[in-house]
Amino acid sequence: MARSRPPAGSPDPPRSRLEDEVLEILQKSDRPISFSDHVRRRAAAQRRAALSRRFAIGPRLTAVLPLIGAVIAAGLGLLLRDVSPFLSTLLGWISVASLFVLFLPRFRRATQPTIKRWRGRDMTFEPDRPDVFRALRERFGRDRRF
């Protein structure tokens, strides 16, 4: 690893290239953001938000899609009942299945709340539960404490 040379008469030990890069990054982060950069970032964020709103399917439409699919499948099954009884029956079952899909979100388990992590450890502010098995091992194990 390359080391930078200290100026003559300096009592500080030489710094590594990595330390120089870290210091440079810290100096850049200490500088306040300029007003033009702030305005530019804000405008870009607003453009991204407007674009995502423009192309997003609303939650109401997403909830109604299985119902629309059921109606279309049932209509096609009704039209094709004279041409192909098997295809008509299959479309009927698809219609019934898509109606059941409407009720699936009600039966889903609630997702666990996301736990914030820092350096691979969960950031919980609750006290740790006592480990019953560890306490029993300590009490009745080989190295008994009296």
PDB file of C-alpha atoms in Angstrom, residues 33-54:
ATOM      1  CA  ILE A  33     -24.714  21.695  -0.374  1.00  0.00           C
ATOM      2  CA  SER A  34     -24.956  24.623  -2.739  1.00  0.00           C
ATOM      3  CA  PHE A  35     -28.320  26.192  -3.472  1.00  0.00           C
ATOM      4  CA  SER A  36     -28.169  25.278  -7.172  1.00  0.00           C
ATOM      5  CA  ASP A  37     -27.463  21.611  -6.315  1.00  0.00           C
ATOM      6  CA  HIS A  38     -30.361  21.659  -3.861  1.00  0.00           C
ATOM      7  CA  VAL A  39     -32.732  23.091  -6.478  1.00  0.00           C
ATOM      8  CA  ARG A  40     -31.489  20.610  -9.110  1.00  0.00           C
ATOM      9  CA  ARG A  41     -31.996  17.606  -6.802  1.00  0.00           C
ATOM     10  CA  ARG A  42     -35.418  18.830  -5.740  1.00  0.00           C
ATOM     11  CA  ALA A  43     -36.564  19.289  -9.357  1.00  0.00           C
ATOM     12  CA  ALA A  44     -35.285  15.823 -10.300  1.00  0.00           C
ATOM     13  CA  ALA A  45     -37.156  14.282  -7.361  1.00  0.00           C
ATOM     14  CA  GLN A  46     -40.357  16.062  -8.376  1.00  0.00           C
ATOM     15  CA  ARG A  47     -39.973  14.845 -11.990  1.00  0.00           C
ATOM     16  CA  ARG A  48     -39.496  11.243 -10.794  1.00  0.00           C
ATOM     17  CA  ALA A  49     -42.534  11.509  -8.513  1.00  0.00           C
ATOM     18  CA  ALA A  50     -44.704  12.952 -11.298  1.00  0.00           C
ATOM     19  CA  LEU A  51     -43.569  10.245 -13.708  1.00  0.00           C
ATOM     20  CA  SER A  52     -44.322   7.470 -11.230  1.00  0.00           C
ATOM     21  CA  ARG A  53     -47.754   8.958 -10.506  1.00  0.00           C
ATOM     22  CA  ARG A  54     -48.517   9.160 -14.217  1.00  0.00           C
TER      23      ARG A  54
END
